[in-house]
XYZ file of C-alpha atoms in Angstrom:
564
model
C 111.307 67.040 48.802
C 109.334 66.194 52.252
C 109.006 69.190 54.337
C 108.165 68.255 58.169
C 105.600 69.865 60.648
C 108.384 71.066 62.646
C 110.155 73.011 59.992
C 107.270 74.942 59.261
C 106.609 75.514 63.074
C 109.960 76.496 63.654
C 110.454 79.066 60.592
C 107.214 80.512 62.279
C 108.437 80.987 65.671
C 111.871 82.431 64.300
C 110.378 84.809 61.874
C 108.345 86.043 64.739
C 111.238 86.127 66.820
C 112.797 88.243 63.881
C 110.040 90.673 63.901
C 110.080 91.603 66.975
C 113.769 91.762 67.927
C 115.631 94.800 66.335
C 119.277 93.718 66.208
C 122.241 95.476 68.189
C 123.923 97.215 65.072
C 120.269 99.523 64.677
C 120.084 102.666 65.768
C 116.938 102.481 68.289
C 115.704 106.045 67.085
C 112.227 107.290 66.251
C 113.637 106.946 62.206
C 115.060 103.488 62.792
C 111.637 102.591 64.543
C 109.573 103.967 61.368
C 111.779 102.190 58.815
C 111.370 98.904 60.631
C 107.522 98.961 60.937
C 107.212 100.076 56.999
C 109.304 97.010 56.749
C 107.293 94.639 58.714
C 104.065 96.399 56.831
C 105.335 95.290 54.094
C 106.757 91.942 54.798
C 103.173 90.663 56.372
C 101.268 91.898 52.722
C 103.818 90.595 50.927
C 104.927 93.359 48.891
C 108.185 92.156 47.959
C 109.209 95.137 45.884
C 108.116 97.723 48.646
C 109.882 95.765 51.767
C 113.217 95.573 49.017
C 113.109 99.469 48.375
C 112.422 100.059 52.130
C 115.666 97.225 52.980
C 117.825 98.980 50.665
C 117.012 102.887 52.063
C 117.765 101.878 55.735
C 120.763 100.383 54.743
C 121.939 103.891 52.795
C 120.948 105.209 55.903
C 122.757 103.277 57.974
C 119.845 102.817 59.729
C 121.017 98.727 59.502
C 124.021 96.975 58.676
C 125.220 95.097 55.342
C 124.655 91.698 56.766
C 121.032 92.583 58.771
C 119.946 93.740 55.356
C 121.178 90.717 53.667
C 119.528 88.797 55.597
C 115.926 90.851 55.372
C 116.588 90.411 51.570
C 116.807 86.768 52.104
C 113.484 86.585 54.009
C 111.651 88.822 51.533
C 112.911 86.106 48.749
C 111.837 83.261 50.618
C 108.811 84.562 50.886
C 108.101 85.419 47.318
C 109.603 81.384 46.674
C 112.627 82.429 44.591
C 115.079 80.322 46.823
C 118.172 81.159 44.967
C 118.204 84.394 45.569
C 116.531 83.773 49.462
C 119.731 81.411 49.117
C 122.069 83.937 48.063
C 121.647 86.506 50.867
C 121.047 84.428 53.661
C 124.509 83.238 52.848
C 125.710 86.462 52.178
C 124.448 87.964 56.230
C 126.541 84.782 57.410
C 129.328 85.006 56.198
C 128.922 89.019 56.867
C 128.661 88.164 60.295
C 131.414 85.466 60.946
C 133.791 87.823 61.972
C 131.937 89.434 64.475
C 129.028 87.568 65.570
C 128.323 89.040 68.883
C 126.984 91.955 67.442
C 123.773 90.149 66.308
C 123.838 86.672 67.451
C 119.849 86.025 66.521
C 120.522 87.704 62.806
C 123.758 85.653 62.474
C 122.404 81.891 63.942
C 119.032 82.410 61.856
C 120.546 83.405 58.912
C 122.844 80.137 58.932
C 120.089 77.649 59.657
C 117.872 79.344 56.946
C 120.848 79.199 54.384
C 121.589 75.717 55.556
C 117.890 74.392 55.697
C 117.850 75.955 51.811
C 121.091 73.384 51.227
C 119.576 71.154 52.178
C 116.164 71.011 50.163
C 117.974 71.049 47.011
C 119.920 68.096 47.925
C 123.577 69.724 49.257
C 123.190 67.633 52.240
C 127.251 67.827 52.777
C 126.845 71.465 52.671
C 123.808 72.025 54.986
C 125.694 70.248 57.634
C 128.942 71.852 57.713
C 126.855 74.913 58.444
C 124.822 73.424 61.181
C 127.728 71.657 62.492
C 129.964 75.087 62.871
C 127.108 76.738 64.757
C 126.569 74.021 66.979
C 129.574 74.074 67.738
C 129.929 77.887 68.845
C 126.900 76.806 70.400
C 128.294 75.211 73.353
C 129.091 76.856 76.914
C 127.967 79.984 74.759
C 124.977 82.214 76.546
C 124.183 84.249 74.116
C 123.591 81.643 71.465
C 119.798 81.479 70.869
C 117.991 78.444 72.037
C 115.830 78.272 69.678
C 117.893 78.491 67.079
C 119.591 75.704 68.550
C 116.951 73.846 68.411
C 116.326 74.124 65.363
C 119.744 73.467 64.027
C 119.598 70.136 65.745
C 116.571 69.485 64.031
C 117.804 69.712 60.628
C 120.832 68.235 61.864
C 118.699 65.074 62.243
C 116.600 65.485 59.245
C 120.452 65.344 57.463
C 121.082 62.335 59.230
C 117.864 60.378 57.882
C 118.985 61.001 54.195
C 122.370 59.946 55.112
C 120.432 56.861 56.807
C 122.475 57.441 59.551
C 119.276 56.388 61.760
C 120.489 55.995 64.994
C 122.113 59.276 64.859
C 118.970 61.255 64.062
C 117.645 59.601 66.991
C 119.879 60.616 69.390
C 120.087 64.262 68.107
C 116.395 64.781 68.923
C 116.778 63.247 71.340
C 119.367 66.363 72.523
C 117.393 68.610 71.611
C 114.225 67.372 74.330
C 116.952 66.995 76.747
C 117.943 70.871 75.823
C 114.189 71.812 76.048
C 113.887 70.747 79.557
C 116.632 72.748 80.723
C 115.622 75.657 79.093
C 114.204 77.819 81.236
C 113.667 80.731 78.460
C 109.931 81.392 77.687
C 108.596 79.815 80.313
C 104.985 81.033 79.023
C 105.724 78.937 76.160
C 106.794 75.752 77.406
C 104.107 73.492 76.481
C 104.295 74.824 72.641
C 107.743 74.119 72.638
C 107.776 70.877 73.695
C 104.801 69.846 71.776
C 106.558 71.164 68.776
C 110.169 68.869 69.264
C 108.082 66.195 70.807
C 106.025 66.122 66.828
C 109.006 66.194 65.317
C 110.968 63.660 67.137
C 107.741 61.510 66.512
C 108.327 61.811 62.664
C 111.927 61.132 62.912
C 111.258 57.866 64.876
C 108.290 56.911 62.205
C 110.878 57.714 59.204
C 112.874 54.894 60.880
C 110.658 52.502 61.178
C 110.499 52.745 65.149
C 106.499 52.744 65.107
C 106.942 52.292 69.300
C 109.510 54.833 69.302
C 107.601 57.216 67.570
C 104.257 56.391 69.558
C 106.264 56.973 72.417
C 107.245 60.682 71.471
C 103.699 61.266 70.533
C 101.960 60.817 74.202
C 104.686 63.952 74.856
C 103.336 65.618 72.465
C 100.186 65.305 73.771
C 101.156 66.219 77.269
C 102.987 69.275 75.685
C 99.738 70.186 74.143
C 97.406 69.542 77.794
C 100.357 72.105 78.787
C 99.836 74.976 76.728
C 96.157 74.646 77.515
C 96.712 75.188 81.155
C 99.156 77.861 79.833
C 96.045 79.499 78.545
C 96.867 79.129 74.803
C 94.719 79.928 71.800
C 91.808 77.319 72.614
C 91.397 77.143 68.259
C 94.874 76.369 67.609
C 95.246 73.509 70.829
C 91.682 71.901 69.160
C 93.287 71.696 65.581
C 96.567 70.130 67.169
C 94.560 67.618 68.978
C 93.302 66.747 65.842
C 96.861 65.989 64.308
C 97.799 63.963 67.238
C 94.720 61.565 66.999
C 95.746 61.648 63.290
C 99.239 60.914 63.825
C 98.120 57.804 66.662
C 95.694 56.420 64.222
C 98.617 56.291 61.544
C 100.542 55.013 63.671
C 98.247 52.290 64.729
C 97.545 51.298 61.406
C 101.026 51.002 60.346
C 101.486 48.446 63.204
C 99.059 46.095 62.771
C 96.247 47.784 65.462
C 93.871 47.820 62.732
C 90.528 48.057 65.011
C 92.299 50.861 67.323
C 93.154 52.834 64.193
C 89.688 53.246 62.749
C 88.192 53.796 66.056
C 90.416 56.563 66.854
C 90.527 58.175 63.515
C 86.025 57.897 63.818
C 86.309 59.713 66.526
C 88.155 62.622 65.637
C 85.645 65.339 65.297
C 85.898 67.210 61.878
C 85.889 70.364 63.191
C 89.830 69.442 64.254
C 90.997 69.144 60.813
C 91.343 72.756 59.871
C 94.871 72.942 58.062
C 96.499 71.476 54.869
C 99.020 69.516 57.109
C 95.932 67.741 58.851
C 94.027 66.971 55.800
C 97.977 65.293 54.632
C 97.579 63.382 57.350
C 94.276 61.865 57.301
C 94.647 61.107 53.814
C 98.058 58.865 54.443
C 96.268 57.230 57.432
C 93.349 56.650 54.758
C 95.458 55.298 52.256
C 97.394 53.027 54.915
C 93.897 51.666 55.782
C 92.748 51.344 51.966
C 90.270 53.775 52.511
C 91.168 55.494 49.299
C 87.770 56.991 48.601
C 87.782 59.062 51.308
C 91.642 59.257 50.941
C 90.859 60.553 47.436
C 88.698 63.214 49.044
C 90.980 64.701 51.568
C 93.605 65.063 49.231
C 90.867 67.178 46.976
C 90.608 69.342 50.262
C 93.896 70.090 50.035
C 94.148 70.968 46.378
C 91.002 73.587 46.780
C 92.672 74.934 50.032
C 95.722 75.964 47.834
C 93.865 76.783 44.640
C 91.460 79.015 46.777
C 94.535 80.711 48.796
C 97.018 80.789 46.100
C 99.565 80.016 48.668
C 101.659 78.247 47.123
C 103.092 77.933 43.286
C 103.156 74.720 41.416
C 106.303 72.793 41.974
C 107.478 69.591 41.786
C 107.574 69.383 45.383
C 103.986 70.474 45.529
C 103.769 67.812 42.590
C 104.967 64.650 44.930
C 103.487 65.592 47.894
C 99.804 66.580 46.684
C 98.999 65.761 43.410
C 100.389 62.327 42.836
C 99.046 60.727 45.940
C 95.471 62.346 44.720
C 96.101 60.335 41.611
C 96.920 57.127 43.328
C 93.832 56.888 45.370
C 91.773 57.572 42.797
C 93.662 54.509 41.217
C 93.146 52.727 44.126
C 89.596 53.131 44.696
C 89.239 52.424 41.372
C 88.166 55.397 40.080
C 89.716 55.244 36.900
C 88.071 57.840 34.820
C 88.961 60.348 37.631
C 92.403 58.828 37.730
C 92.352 59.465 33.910
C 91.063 63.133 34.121
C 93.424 63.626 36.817
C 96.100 62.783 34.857
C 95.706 65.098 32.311
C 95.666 67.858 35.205
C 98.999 66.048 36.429
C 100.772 66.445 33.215
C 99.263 70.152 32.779
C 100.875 70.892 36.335
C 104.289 69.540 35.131
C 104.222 71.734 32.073
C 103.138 74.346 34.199
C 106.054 73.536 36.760
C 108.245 73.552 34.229
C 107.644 76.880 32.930
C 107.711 78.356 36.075
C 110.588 77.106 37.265
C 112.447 77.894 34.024
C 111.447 81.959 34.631
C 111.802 81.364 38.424
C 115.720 80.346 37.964
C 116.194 82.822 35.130
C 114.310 85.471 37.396
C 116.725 84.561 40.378
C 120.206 84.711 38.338
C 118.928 87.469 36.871
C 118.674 89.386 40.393
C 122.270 87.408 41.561
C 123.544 88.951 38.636
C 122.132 92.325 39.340
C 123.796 92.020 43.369
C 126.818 91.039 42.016
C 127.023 94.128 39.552
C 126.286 96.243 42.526
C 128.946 94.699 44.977
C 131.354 94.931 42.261
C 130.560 98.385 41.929
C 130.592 99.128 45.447
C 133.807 97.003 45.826
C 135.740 98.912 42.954
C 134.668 102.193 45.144
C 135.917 101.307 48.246
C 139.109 99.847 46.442
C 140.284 103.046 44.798
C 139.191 104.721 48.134
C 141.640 102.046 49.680
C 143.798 102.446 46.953
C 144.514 106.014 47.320
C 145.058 106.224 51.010
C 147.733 103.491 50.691
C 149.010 105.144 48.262
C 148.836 108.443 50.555
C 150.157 106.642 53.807
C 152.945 105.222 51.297
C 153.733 108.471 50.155
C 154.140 109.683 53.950
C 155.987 106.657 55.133
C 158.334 107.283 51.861
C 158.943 110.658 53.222
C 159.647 109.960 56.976
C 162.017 106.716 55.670
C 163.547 109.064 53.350
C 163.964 111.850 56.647
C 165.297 109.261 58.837
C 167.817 107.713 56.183
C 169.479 111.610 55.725
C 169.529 112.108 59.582
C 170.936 108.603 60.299
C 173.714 109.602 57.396
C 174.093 113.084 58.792
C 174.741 111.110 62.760
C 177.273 108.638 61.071
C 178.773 111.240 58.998
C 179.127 113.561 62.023
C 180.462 110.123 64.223
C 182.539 109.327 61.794
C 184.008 112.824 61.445
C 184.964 112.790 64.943
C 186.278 109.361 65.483
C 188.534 110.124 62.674
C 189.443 113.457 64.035
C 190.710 111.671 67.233
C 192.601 109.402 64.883
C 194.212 111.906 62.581
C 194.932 113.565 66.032
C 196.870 110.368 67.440
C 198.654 109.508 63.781
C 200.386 113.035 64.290
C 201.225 112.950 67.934
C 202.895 109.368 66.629
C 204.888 111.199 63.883
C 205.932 113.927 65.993
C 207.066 111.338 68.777
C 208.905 109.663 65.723
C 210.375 112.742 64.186
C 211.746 113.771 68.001
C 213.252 110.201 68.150
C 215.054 110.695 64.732
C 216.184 114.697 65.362
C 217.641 113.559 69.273
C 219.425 110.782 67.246
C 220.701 113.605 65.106
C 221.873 115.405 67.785
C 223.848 113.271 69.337
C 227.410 113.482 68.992
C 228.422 110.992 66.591
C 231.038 108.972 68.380
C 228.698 108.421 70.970
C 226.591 106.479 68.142
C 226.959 102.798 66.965
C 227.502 101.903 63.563
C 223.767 101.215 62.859
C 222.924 104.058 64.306
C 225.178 106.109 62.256
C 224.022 104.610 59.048
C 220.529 104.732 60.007
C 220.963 108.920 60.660
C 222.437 108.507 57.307
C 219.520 106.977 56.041
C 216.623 109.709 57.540
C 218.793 112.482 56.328
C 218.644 111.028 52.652
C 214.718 110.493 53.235
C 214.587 114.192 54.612
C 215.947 115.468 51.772
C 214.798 118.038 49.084
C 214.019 114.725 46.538
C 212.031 113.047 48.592
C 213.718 110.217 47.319
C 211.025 107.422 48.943
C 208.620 108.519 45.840
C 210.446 106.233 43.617
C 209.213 103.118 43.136
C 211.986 101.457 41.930
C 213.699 102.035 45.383
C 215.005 99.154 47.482
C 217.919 97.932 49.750
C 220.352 97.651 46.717
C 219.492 100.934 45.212
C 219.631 102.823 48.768
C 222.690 101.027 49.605
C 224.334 102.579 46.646
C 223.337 105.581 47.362
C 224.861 105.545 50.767
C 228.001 103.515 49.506
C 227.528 100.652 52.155
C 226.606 97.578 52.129
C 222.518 96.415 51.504
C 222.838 94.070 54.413
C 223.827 97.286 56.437
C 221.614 98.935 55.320
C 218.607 95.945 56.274
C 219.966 96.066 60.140
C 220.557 99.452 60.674
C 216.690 100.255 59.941
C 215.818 97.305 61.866
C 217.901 97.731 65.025
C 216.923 101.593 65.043
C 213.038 101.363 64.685
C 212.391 98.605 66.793
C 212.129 95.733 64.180
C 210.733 97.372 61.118
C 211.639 96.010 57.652
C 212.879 98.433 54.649
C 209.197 98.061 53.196
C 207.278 99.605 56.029
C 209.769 102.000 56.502
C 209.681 103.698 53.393
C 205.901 103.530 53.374
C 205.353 105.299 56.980
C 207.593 108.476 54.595
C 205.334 107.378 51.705
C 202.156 108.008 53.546
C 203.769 111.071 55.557
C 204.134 112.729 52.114
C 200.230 111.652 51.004
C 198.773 113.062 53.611
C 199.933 115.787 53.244
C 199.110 116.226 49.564
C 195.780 115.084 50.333
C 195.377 117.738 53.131
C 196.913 120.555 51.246
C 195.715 119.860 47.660
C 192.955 119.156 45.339
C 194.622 116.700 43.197
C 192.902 113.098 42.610
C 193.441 110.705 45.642
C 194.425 108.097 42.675
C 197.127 110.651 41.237
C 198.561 111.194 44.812
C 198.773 107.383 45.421
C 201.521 107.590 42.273
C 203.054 110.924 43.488
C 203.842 108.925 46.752
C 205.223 105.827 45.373
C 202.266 103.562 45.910
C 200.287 101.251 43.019
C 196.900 102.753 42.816
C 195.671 98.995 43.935
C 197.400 99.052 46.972
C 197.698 102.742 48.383
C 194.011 102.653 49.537
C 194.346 99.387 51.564
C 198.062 100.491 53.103
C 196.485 103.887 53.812
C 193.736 102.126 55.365
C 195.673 99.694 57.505
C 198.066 102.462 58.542
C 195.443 105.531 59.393
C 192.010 103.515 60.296
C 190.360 105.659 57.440
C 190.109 105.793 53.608
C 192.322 108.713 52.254
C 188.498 110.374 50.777
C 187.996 110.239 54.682
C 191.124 111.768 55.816
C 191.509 114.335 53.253
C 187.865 115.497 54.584
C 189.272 115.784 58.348
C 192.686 117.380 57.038
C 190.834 120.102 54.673
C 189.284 121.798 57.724
């Protein structure tokens, strides 16, 4: 997959951002200070397995957080090309993050374009941008959201939009992030890098559309980025060898539309000494080929494949592949060179073999170490999860205890309200019955011509009901059976209890004796509530609901208030 200039310049100035930044969650002493330049030692010679062990002891010592270590991993794996696993943690500080990104908003932003730049090179286009798109969007009105970062999100946003084709879009997204630049008023010291870095990059987005003007355009920026950083005082080396890739870009450029003459004389007189870098040599060799040059095409792409065989910088992929060894084999076509082409060839297939191969240990290597994380997390997970486990289980335990406190002294408050509402009841039920009783003994005593005939028969009727029998037990009893008993007549019988108790029938007469008589069996003895119910005349079914209905309580109730 194409990698562009600005990519690489970007990574750089965020990794050396990185470096020198220590993040808000470390602890800024003189152990945290050691720790981090071991690190760094490390990092620069590319010792991956010394800058892991050193990632993974200031994280036991809590020297960092989970998610800054994750993302050190990350860079350590990028490094060392095993992009899975780069993948895997750069995620992994992300999402770590999400919650709570203030605490590191460089470590958080960085770690979500480098997981979404890695989406992107192996194709998850749809992916990469719903990561740059989430930023960007907590990006906005937000201070503390890097600007460079920013800019660099935007960047790949675009670079998403040109394999979506979605040209016009790309456009106008660099295009936001020049506008961005110029408000920026962050590194100031810097200014004419930066803008000769987006002003590059911009370029290549208008040449991957086809806008040769467009792109031209963007270039002359570049250029007056670069005459910038020179009056900035800038590395003098560095400012020749980017000179260099303008006049290389221009003469492209030129070529591509239709300025022959122009091309060739710019490209003559670029002076050697400006083409210093792999990316330069890239691009005099397309320029070359543009022209049909492919001789000297054919030689600048050997220049690049004895920079990397001479560094070792780089491992064979099929990326490296594409973009260095094919082209080499289509100028020497070109040029006719087709014994070279031939050779070449062979060297071609070799590399495919050999990419192969690699990439076959590479991915086995990298699930292999995913594996090995996951083990640990799971570990570390099932840890914290009987830790978690046990002081729910504790705070349960507690919670049972207080619930089960506060249920017995809620009962023992209702039991002790309830006690004394029904003490006040009891209390009134017997001031009724006396009242009654009084009623029925000052009927008594009256002299009994002075008494109607209903009243007569009724003092007939309470002294049968007073008596030794307690005749009102019987079930059986009703207006026929009493009126025998009294030797009248039932109908009598009916209006003398009616007239003298103010409307009451037979029925709830000889219940108010009824219940008279069960209280005070349940006050006095021990018997079964269900046994008194039938000692007083009642059905077991209905004596709890009359007793209810008459004394506000259930007789359990009553016979607890009566007992003491």
């Amino acid at each position: 997959m194409k990698q562009r200039l600005y990519i690489f310049l970007l990574c750089a100035v965020l990794t050396m951002t990185a470096a020198c930044t220590h993040c808000s969650d470390t602890k800024h002493d003189e152990k945290a200070d050691a720790a981090q330049q071991r690190y760094d030692e490390a990092y620069h010679a590319k010792d991956m397995n010394r800058a892991l062990a050193i990632i993974d002891s200031m994280e036991t010592a809590n020297i960092i957080s989970t998610p800054r270590a994750d993302y050190l991993r990350g860079r350590v794996y990028d490094q060392g090309w095993q992009m899975k696993i780069a993948e895997h943690f750069y995620k992994k500080s992300y999402e770590g993050y999400a919650p709570t990104p203030s605490q590191d908003w460089f470590t958080y932003t960085d770690a979500g374009y480098r997981w979404a730049f890695l989406r992107y090179r192996r194709g998850d286009t749809e992916g990469a941008m719903n990561v740059v798109t989430g930023l960007l969007h907590l990006a906005k009105g937000n201070e503390a959201f890097p600007k460079t970062v920013e800019s660099a999100l935007l960047m790949l946003m675009a670079d998403v939009q040109l394999q979506l084709h979605e040209y016009d879009e790309a456009k106008l997204t660099g295009q936001k992030v020049y506008e961005a630049e110029l408000q920026n008023t962050n590194h100031q010291n810097r200014k004419g890098w930066d803008m000769a870095w987006i002003c590059m990059s911009i370029s290549d987005i208008y040449h991957e559309t086809g806008d040769i003007e467009g792109a031209m355009t963007w270039l002359d920026r570049c250029a007056q980025g670069i005459a910038l950083a020179k009056q900035e005082h800038h590395d003098s080396l560095v400012i020749e060898e980017w000179k260099g890739h303008i006049a290389l870009q221009r003469a492209l450029f030129l070529q591509e539309s239709g300025h022959a003459a122009e091309a060739a004389a710019t490209y003559a007189a670029i002076p050697r000494s400006r083409l210093m870098e792999p990316n330069g040599y890239t691009t005099a060799a397309k320029y070359l080929m543009a022209a049909g040059r492919y001789d000297e095409a054919a030689y600048w792409y050997e220049q690049i494949d004895s920079t990397y065989l001479a560094t070792d910088s780089a491992k064979m992929t099929f990326d490296n592949i594409a973009t260095r060894l094919s082209p080499r084999y289509m100028a020497y076509r070109k040029a006719g060179r087709n014994a070279d082409a031939l050779v070449f060839a062979d060297s071609v297939s070799a590399a495919i073999d050999s990419a192969l191969i690699w990439q076959k240990k590479n991915e086995a290597a990298e699930l292999a170490v995913i594996y090995q994380t996951h083990e640990k997390e799971l570990e570390l997970n099932d840890a914290k999860s009987e830790t978690r486990i046990h002081r729910v289980l504790l705070v349960a335990a507690l919670l049972l205890i207080l619930l089960i406190g506060y249920l017995f002294w809620r009962t023992h408050q209702y039991n002790k309200t309830l006690l004394e509402k029904n003490r006040r009841l009891v209390a009134e039920i017997e001031q009724r019955e006396r009242e009654e009783q009084q009623a029925i003994e000052q009927l008594k005593a009256e002299p009994e011509a002075s008494l109607t005939a209903e009243q007569q028969l009724f003092r007939r009727i309470c002294d049968l009901m007073d008596g030794p029998d307690h005749i009102y037990t019987d079930t059986d009893l009703d207006r026929n059976r009493l009126a025998q008993l009294l030797g009248t007549n039932e109908h009598y019988v009916t209006d003398a209890i009616t007239t003298c108790t103010n409307g009451k029938n037979l029925s709830g007469f000889l219940n108010e004796y009824r219940l008279r008589y069960a209280a005070r069996l349940l006050g006095t003895t021990k018997e079964p509530v269900a046994l008194i119910a039938e000692l007083s005349g009642f059905s077991r079914s209905s004596f709890f609901r009359i007793f209810s209905d008459a004394y506000g309580m259930s007789p359990s109730d009553y016979r607890k208030v009566a007992s003491k």
